[in-house]
Amino acid sequence: MHDVRCGPVSAVSFSDDERAAVYKAIYTRRDVRDQFLPRPVPDDVLLRLLDAAHHAPSVGFMQPWNFIVIRDPDRKAQVHRAFARANDEAKALFAEERQALYASLKLEGILKAPVNLCITCDRTRGGKVILGRTHNPQMDVYSTVCAVQNLWLAARAEGIGVGWVSIYHDRDMRRILGVPDHVEIVAYLCIGYVDELYDAPELQKRGWRNRLPLVDLIFEEGWQGDTAISSDLPHPDRADALPATP
Ligand SMILES: Cc1cc2nc3c(=O)[nH]c(=O)nc-3n(C[C@H](O)[C@H](O)[C@H](O)COP(=O)(O)O)c2cc1C
């Protein structure tokens, strides 16, 4: 693979194929729960994914992330138990008619995915005063989310699925992984090869929730409440389909 990380990079546009590849990764990325193959993820591939994450933008170039790689079945089982406890609590919070549908959803692939990965944000990294974070202290956590998305898209290009699991008590995950208080747990990811992906979010396919029309989300010049506004942008209903090659 050509290494684009060394030396200055020209700012000219991508070639048609390169541009199409970027959009392909974005539009066909999926959250994966159940489709993981047992095939191991080689260390060099995992390292590429982590390096993609490590090249995310960060406030003040703080790079607040760490990557905890989990492969031990016992530890995964502990995490899965924490998930199961929280998932029972979560289910009870939905209206009765939604509970059966909720219970039928697969919401994690902790045991099935060959690799689990916890991405954290060390809020003390670089000292107390961080360029750009002074007035918006949550920016370090947002930076870490950028790292998650970089990894997710790079994984898509590698044929590797990623599933984000957020159904657990923070205190449980801290205990299981030994994460100290000054470090925020941002993402718990299940990672592994897949040979198929849904062509739309699984939650949409299962009737839980649809993608919102993009036009309803775009405001001009300021907040415009919940009013849908007309826009000159092209019709966005193709959000789940691959765009025509640019
Ligand atoms: C912060 C975050 C937390 C999520 N937590 C869960 C989760 O606990 N379980 C789950 O099944 N999916 C989880 N997801 C995945 C979303 O359900 C998924 O991204 C959404 O339905 C859209 O589907 P797509 O990612 O396949 O496009 C999470 C996604 C994000 C961004």
CSV table of C-alpha atoms and ligand atoms in Angstrom, one decimal:
chain,number,residue,atom,x,y,z
A,1,MET,CA,0.0,0.0,0.0
A,2,HIS,CA,1.3,3.4,-0.9
A,3,ASP,CA,2.3,5.3,2.2
A,4,VAL,CA,0.8,8.8,2.0
A,5,ARG,CA,2.0,9.7,5.5
A,6,CYS,CA,5.6,10.7,4.5
A,7,GLY,CA,6.5,14.1,3.1
A,8,PRO,CA,4.2,16.9,1.8
A,9,VAL,CA,1.0,15.9,0.2
A,10,SER,CA,-0.4,17.7,-2.8
A,11,ALA,CA,-3.7,19.5,-2.1
A,12,VAL,CA,-5.1,18.7,-5.6
A,13,SER,CA,-8.3,16.7,-5.6
A,14,PHE,CA,-8.4,13.0,-5.4
A,15,SER,CA,-8.6,11.0,-8.6
A,16,ASP,CA,-12.2,9.8,-9.5
A,17,ASP,CA,-11.3,6.4,-8.1
A,18,GLU,CA,-9.8,7.7,-4.9
A,19,ARG,CA,-12.8,9.9,-4.3
A,20,ALA,CA,-15.2,7.1,-5.0
A,21,ALA,CA,-13.3,4.9,-2.5
A,22,VAL,CA,-13.6,7.5,0.3
A,23,TYR,CA,-17.4,7.8,-0.3
A,24,LYS,CA,-17.7,4.1,-0.6
A,25,ALA,CA,-16.2,3.6,2.9
A,26,ILE,CA,-18.4,6.3,4.3
A,27,TYR,CA,-21.7,5.0,2.8
A,28,THR,CA,-21.1,1.3,3.2
A,29,ARG,CA,-19.7,1.5,6.8
A,30,ARG,CA,-22.0,-0.4,9.1
A,31,ASP,CA,-22.3,-1.1,12.8
A,32,VAL,CA,-21.7,-4.9,13.0
A,33,ARG,CA,-23.1,-7.0,15.8
A,34,ASP,CA,-23.6,-10.6,14.7
A,35,GLN,CA,-21.7,-11.1,11.5
A,36,PHE,CA,-18.2,-11.5,12.8
A,37,LEU,CA,-16.1,-14.4,11.3
A,38,PRO,CA,-13.8,-16.3,13.6
A,39,ARG,CA,-10.8,-15.4,11.4
A,40,PRO,CA,-8.2,-13.7,13.5
A,41,VAL,CA,-7.3,-10.1,12.8
A,42,PRO,CA,-3.5,-10.1,12.1
A,43,ASP,CA,-1.4,-7.7,14.3
A,44,ASP,CA,-0.2,-5.7,11.4
A,45,VAL,CA,-3.8,-5.1,10.2
A,46,LEU,CA,-4.9,-4.1,13.7
A,47,LEU,CA,-1.9,-1.8,13.9
A,48,ARG,CA,-3.0,-0.1,10.7
A,49,LEU,CA,-6.4,0.5,12.1
A,50,LEU,CA,-5.0,1.9,15.3
A,51,ASP,CA,-2.6,4.1,13.3
A,52,ALA,CA,-5.6,5.4,11.3
A,53,ALA,CA,-7.3,6.3,14.7
A,54,HIS,CA,-4.1,7.9,15.9
A,55,HIS,CA,-4.1,10.2,12.9
A,56,ALA,CA,-7.4,11.8,13.9
A,57,PRO,CA,-7.6,15.5,14.6
A,58,SER,CA,-7.4,16.4,18.3
A,59,VAL,CA,-7.9,19.6,20.2
A,60,GLY,CA,-4.5,21.3,20.7
A,61,PHE,CA,-3.0,18.2,19.1
A,62,MET,CA,-3.6,16.7,22.5
A,63,GLN,CA,-3.9,13.1,21.2
A,64,PRO,CA,-5.8,12.1,24.4
A,65,TRP,CA,-6.5,8.5,23.3
A,66,ASN,CA,-5.3,5.1,24.4
A,67,PHE,CA,-6.3,1.8,22.9
A,68,ILE,CA,-6.9,-1.2,25.1
A,69,VAL,CA,-6.9,-4.4,23.0
A,70,ILE,CA,-8.9,-7.2,24.5
A,71,ARG,CA,-8.6,-10.8,23.2
A,72,ASP,CA,-8.8,-12.8,26.4
A,73,PRO,CA,-12.1,-14.8,26.5
A,74,ASP,CA,-12.5,-14.5,30.2
A,75,ARG,CA,-12.2,-10.7,30.1
A,76,LYS,CA,-14.7,-10.6,27.2
A,77,ALA,CA,-17.0,-12.8,29.2
A,78,GLN,CA,-16.8,-10.2,32.1
A,79,VAL,CA,-17.6,-7.4,29.7
A,80,HIS,CA,-20.5,-9.4,28.2
A,81,ARG,CA,-22.0,-10.0,31.7
A,82,ALA,CA,-21.8,-6.2,32.3
A,83,PHE,CA,-23.5,-5.6,29.0
A,84,ALA,CA,-26.3,-8.2,29.8
A,85,ARG,CA,-27.0,-6.5,33.2
A,86,ALA,CA,-27.3,-3.1,31.6
A,87,ASN,CA,-29.2,-4.3,28.7
A,88,ASP,CA,-31.9,-5.8,30.9
A,89,GLU,CA,-32.2,-2.4,32.6
A,90,ALA,CA,-32.4,-0.6,29.3
A,91,LYS,CA,-35.1,-2.8,27.9
A,92,ALA,CA,-37.3,-2.0,30.9
A,93,LEU,CA,-37.2,1.7,30.0
A,94,PHE,CA,-38.9,1.4,26.7
A,95,ALA,CA,-42.7,1.4,26.3
A,96,GLU,CA,-44.2,-2.0,26.5
A,97,GLU,CA,-44.9,-2.3,22.8
A,98,ARG,CA,-41.3,-1.6,22.0
A,99,GLN,CA,-39.8,-4.0,24.5
A,100,ALA,CA,-40.3,-7.2,22.4
A,101,LEU,CA,-38.7,-5.5,19.4
A,102,TYR,CA,-35.9,-4.3,21.6
A,103,ALA,CA,-35.3,-7.7,23.1
A,104,SER,CA,-35.1,-9.2,19.6
A,105,LEU,CA,-32.3,-6.8,18.6
A,106,LYS,CA,-28.7,-8.0,18.7
A,107,LEU,CA,-26.8,-5.1,20.3
A,108,GLU,CA,-23.3,-6.4,20.7
A,109,GLY,CA,-20.8,-8.9,19.3
A,110,ILE,CA,-18.5,-9.0,22.4
A,111,LEU,CA,-17.9,-12.8,22.5
A,112,LYS,CA,-18.1,-13.4,18.7
A,113,ALA,CA,-15.6,-10.7,17.6
A,114,PRO,CA,-12.0,-11.8,17.7
A,115,VAL,CA,-10.9,-8.5,19.0
A,116,ASN,CA,-12.5,-6.1,21.4
A,117,LEU,CA,-11.1,-2.6,21.7
A,118,CYS,CA,-11.7,0.1,24.3
A,119,ILE,CA,-10.7,3.6,23.3
A,120,THR,CA,-10.2,6.0,26.1
A,121,CYS,CA,-9.6,9.7,26.6
A,122,ASP,CA,-6.9,10.8,29.1
A,123,ARG,CA,-8.3,14.2,30.2
A,124,THR,CA,-5.0,15.1,31.9
A,125,ARG,CA,-2.7,14.5,28.9
A,126,GLY,CA,-0.6,17.6,28.1
A,127,GLY,CA,-1.4,19.4,31.4
A,128,LYS,CA,-4.3,21.5,32.6
A,129,VAL,CA,-4.2,24.2,29.8
A,130,ILE,CA,-4.8,22.8,26.4
A,131,LEU,CA,-4.9,25.0,23.3
A,132,GLY,CA,-8.6,25.1,22.2
A,133,ARG,CA,-10.0,23.3,25.2
A,134,THR,CA,-10.1,26.1,27.8
A,135,HIS,CA,-13.6,27.2,27.1
A,136,ASN,CA,-15.0,23.9,25.9
A,137,PRO,CA,-13.6,21.2,28.1
A,138,GLN,CA,-15.4,18.4,26.4
A,139,MET,CA,-13.3,18.9,23.2
A,140,ASP,CA,-10.8,16.2,24.3
A,141,VAL,CA,-13.6,13.6,24.3
A,142,TYR,CA,-14.9,14.9,20.9
A,143,SER,CA,-11.3,14.4,19.6
A,144,THR,CA,-11.4,10.8,20.8
A,145,VAL,CA,-14.6,10.2,18.9
A,146,CYS,CA,-12.8,11.4,15.8
A,147,ALA,CA,-10.3,8.7,16.3
A,148,VAL,CA,-13.1,6.1,16.6
A,149,GLN,CA,-14.5,7.2,13.3
A,150,ASN,CA,-11.2,7.1,11.6
A,151,LEU,CA,-10.7,3.5,12.8
A,152,TRP,CA,-14.2,2.6,11.7
A,153,LEU,CA,-13.7,3.8,8.2
A,154,ALA,CA,-10.3,2.3,7.8
A,155,ALA,CA,-11.7,-1.0,9.0
A,156,ARG,CA,-14.4,-0.8,6.4
A,157,ALA,CA,-11.7,-0.5,3.7
A,158,GLU,CA,-10.0,-3.6,5.2
A,159,GLY,CA,-13.1,-5.7,5.1
A,160,ILE,CA,-13.3,-5.6,8.9
A,161,GLY,CA,-16.5,-4.9,10.8
A,162,VAL,CA,-16.8,-2.7,13.9
A,163,GLY,CA,-19.6,-2.6,16.4
A,164,TRP,CA,-19.8,0.1,19.0
A,165,VAL,CA,-21.2,-1.2,22.3
A,166,SER,CA,-22.4,1.5,24.8
A,167,ILE,CA,-24.7,-0.6,27.0
A,168,TYR,CA,-22.8,-1.0,30.2
A,169,HIS,CA,-22.3,0.9,33.5
A,170,ASP,CA,-19.1,3.0,33.3
A,171,ARG,CA,-18.1,1.7,36.7
A,172,ASP,CA,-18.3,-1.9,35.5
A,173,MET,CA,-16.1,-1.3,32.5
A,174,ARG,CA,-13.6,0.7,34.7
A,175,ARG,CA,-13.3,-2.2,37.1
A,176,ILE,CA,-12.9,-4.9,34.4
A,177,LEU,CA,-10.3,-2.9,32.5
A,178,GLY,CA,-8.6,-1.1,35.4
A,179,VAL,CA,-9.2,2.3,33.9
A,180,PRO,CA,-8.3,5.2,36.3
A,181,ASP,CA,-10.7,8.0,37.2
A,182,HIS,CA,-9.0,10.7,35.1
A,183,VAL,CA,-9.4,8.7,32.0
A,184,GLU,CA,-12.8,8.7,30.2
A,185,ILE,CA,-14.0,5.5,28.5
A,186,VAL,CA,-15.2,6.7,25.2
A,187,ALA,CA,-15.8,3.6,23.1
A,188,TYR,CA,-16.0,-0.1,23.5
A,189,LEU,CA,-15.7,-1.7,20.0
A,190,CYS,CA,-16.1,-5.2,18.7
A,191,ILE,CA,-13.8,-5.9,15.7
A,192,GLY,CA,-13.5,-8.7,13.3
A,193,TYR,CA,-13.6,-9.7,9.6
A,194,VAL,CA,-17.0,-9.9,8.0
A,195,ASP,CA,-18.0,-11.2,4.6
A,196,GLU,CA,-21.3,-9.3,4.4
A,197,LEU,CA,-22.7,-6.0,5.6
A,198,TYR,CA,-26.3,-4.7,5.7
A,199,ASP,CA,-27.0,-2.2,3.0
A,200,ALA,CA,-28.6,0.1,5.6
A,201,PRO,CA,-28.5,0.4,9.4
A,202,GLU,CA,-29.7,-2.7,11.0
A,203,LEU,CA,-31.9,-0.7,13.3
A,204,GLN,CA,-33.6,0.7,10.2
A,205,LYS,CA,-34.0,-2.7,8.6
A,206,ARG,CA,-35.5,-4.0,11.8
A,207,GLY,CA,-38.1,-1.2,12.0
A,208,TRP,CA,-36.6,0.6,15.0
A,209,ARG,CA,-35.8,4.0,13.4
A,210,ASN,CA,-35.3,5.5,10.0
A,211,ARG,CA,-32.6,7.8,8.6
A,212,LEU,CA,-33.9,11.4,8.8
A,213,PRO,CA,-34.2,13.4,5.6
A,214,LEU,CA,-31.0,15.5,5.3
A,215,VAL,CA,-33.1,18.5,4.2
A,216,ASP,CA,-34.8,18.7,7.6
A,217,LEU,CA,-31.4,18.9,9.3
A,218,ILE,CA,-29.9,21.8,7.4
A,219,PHE,CA,-30.5,25.3,8.7
A,220,GLU,CA,-29.4,28.5,7.0
A,221,GLU,CA,-27.5,31.1,9.0
A,222,GLY,CA,-28.9,30.1,12.4
A,223,TRP,CA,-31.0,27.7,14.4
A,224,GLN,CA,-34.4,27.2,12.8
A,225,GLY,CA,-36.1,25.0,15.2
A,226,ASP,CA,-37.9,21.9,14.1
A,227,THR,CA,-39.2,23.5,10.9
A,228,ALA,CA,-38.2,21.6,7.8
A,229,ILE,CA,-36.8,24.0,5.3
A,230,SER,CA,-36.4,23.8,1.6
A,231,SER,CA,-32.9,23.6,0.3
A,232,ASP,CA,-31.2,23.8,-3.0
A,233,LEU,CA,-29.2,20.7,-2.2
A,234,PRO,CA,-30.0,17.6,-4.3
A,235,HIS,CA,-32.6,15.2,-3.0
A,236,PRO,CA,-31.0,13.2,-0.2
A,237,ASP,CA,-33.1,10.1,-0.2
A,238,ARG,CA,-30.3,8.1,-1.6
A,239,ALA,CA,-28.5,8.2,1.7
A,240,ASP,CA,-28.3,4.4,2.0
A,241,ALA,CA,-27.3,3.8,-1.6
A,242,LEU,CA,-23.9,4.2,-3.1
A,243,PRO,CA,-23.6,7.4,-4.9
A,244,ALA,CA,-22.9,7.4,-8.6
A,245,THR,CA,-19.2,7.4,-9.1
A,246,PRO,CA,-18.3,11.1,-8.8
B,1,LIG,C1,-21.8,6.4,20.3
B,1,LIG,C2,-22.4,5.2,19.7
B,1,LIG,C3,-22.9,4.2,20.5
B,1,LIG,C4,-23.5,3.0,20.0
B,1,LIG,N1,-23.9,2.0,20.8
B,1,LIG,C5,-24.4,0.9,20.3
B,1,LIG,C6,-24.8,-0.2,21.1
B,1,LIG,O1,-24.6,-0.2,22.3
B,1,LIG,N2,-25.3,-1.3,20.5
B,1,LIG,C7,-25.6,-1.3,19.2
B,1,LIG,O2,-26.0,-2.4,18.7
B,1,LIG,N3,-25.2,-0.3,18.4
B,1,LIG,C8,-24.6,0.8,18.9
B,1,LIG,N4,-24.3,1.8,18.1
B,1,LIG,C9,-24.5,1.7,16.6
B,1,LIG,C10,-25.7,2.4,16.1
B,1,LIG,O3,-26.9,1.8,16.5
B,1,LIG,C11,-25.6,2.6,14.6
B,1,LIG,O4,-24.4,3.3,14.3
B,1,LIG,C12,-26.8,3.2,14.0
B,1,LIG,O5,-27.9,2.4,14.2
B,1,LIG,C13,-26.6,3.4,12.5
B,1,LIG,O6,-26.2,2.3,11.9
B,1,LIG,P1,-24.9,2.1,11.0
B,1,LIG,O7,-23.7,2.4,12.0
B,1,LIG,O8,-24.8,0.7,10.5
B,1,LIG,O9,-24.9,3.1,9.9
B,1,LIG,C14,-23.7,2.9,18.6
B,1,LIG,C15,-23.2,4.0,17.7
B,1,LIG,C16,-22.6,5.1,18.3
B,1,LIG,C17,-22.1,6.1,17.4
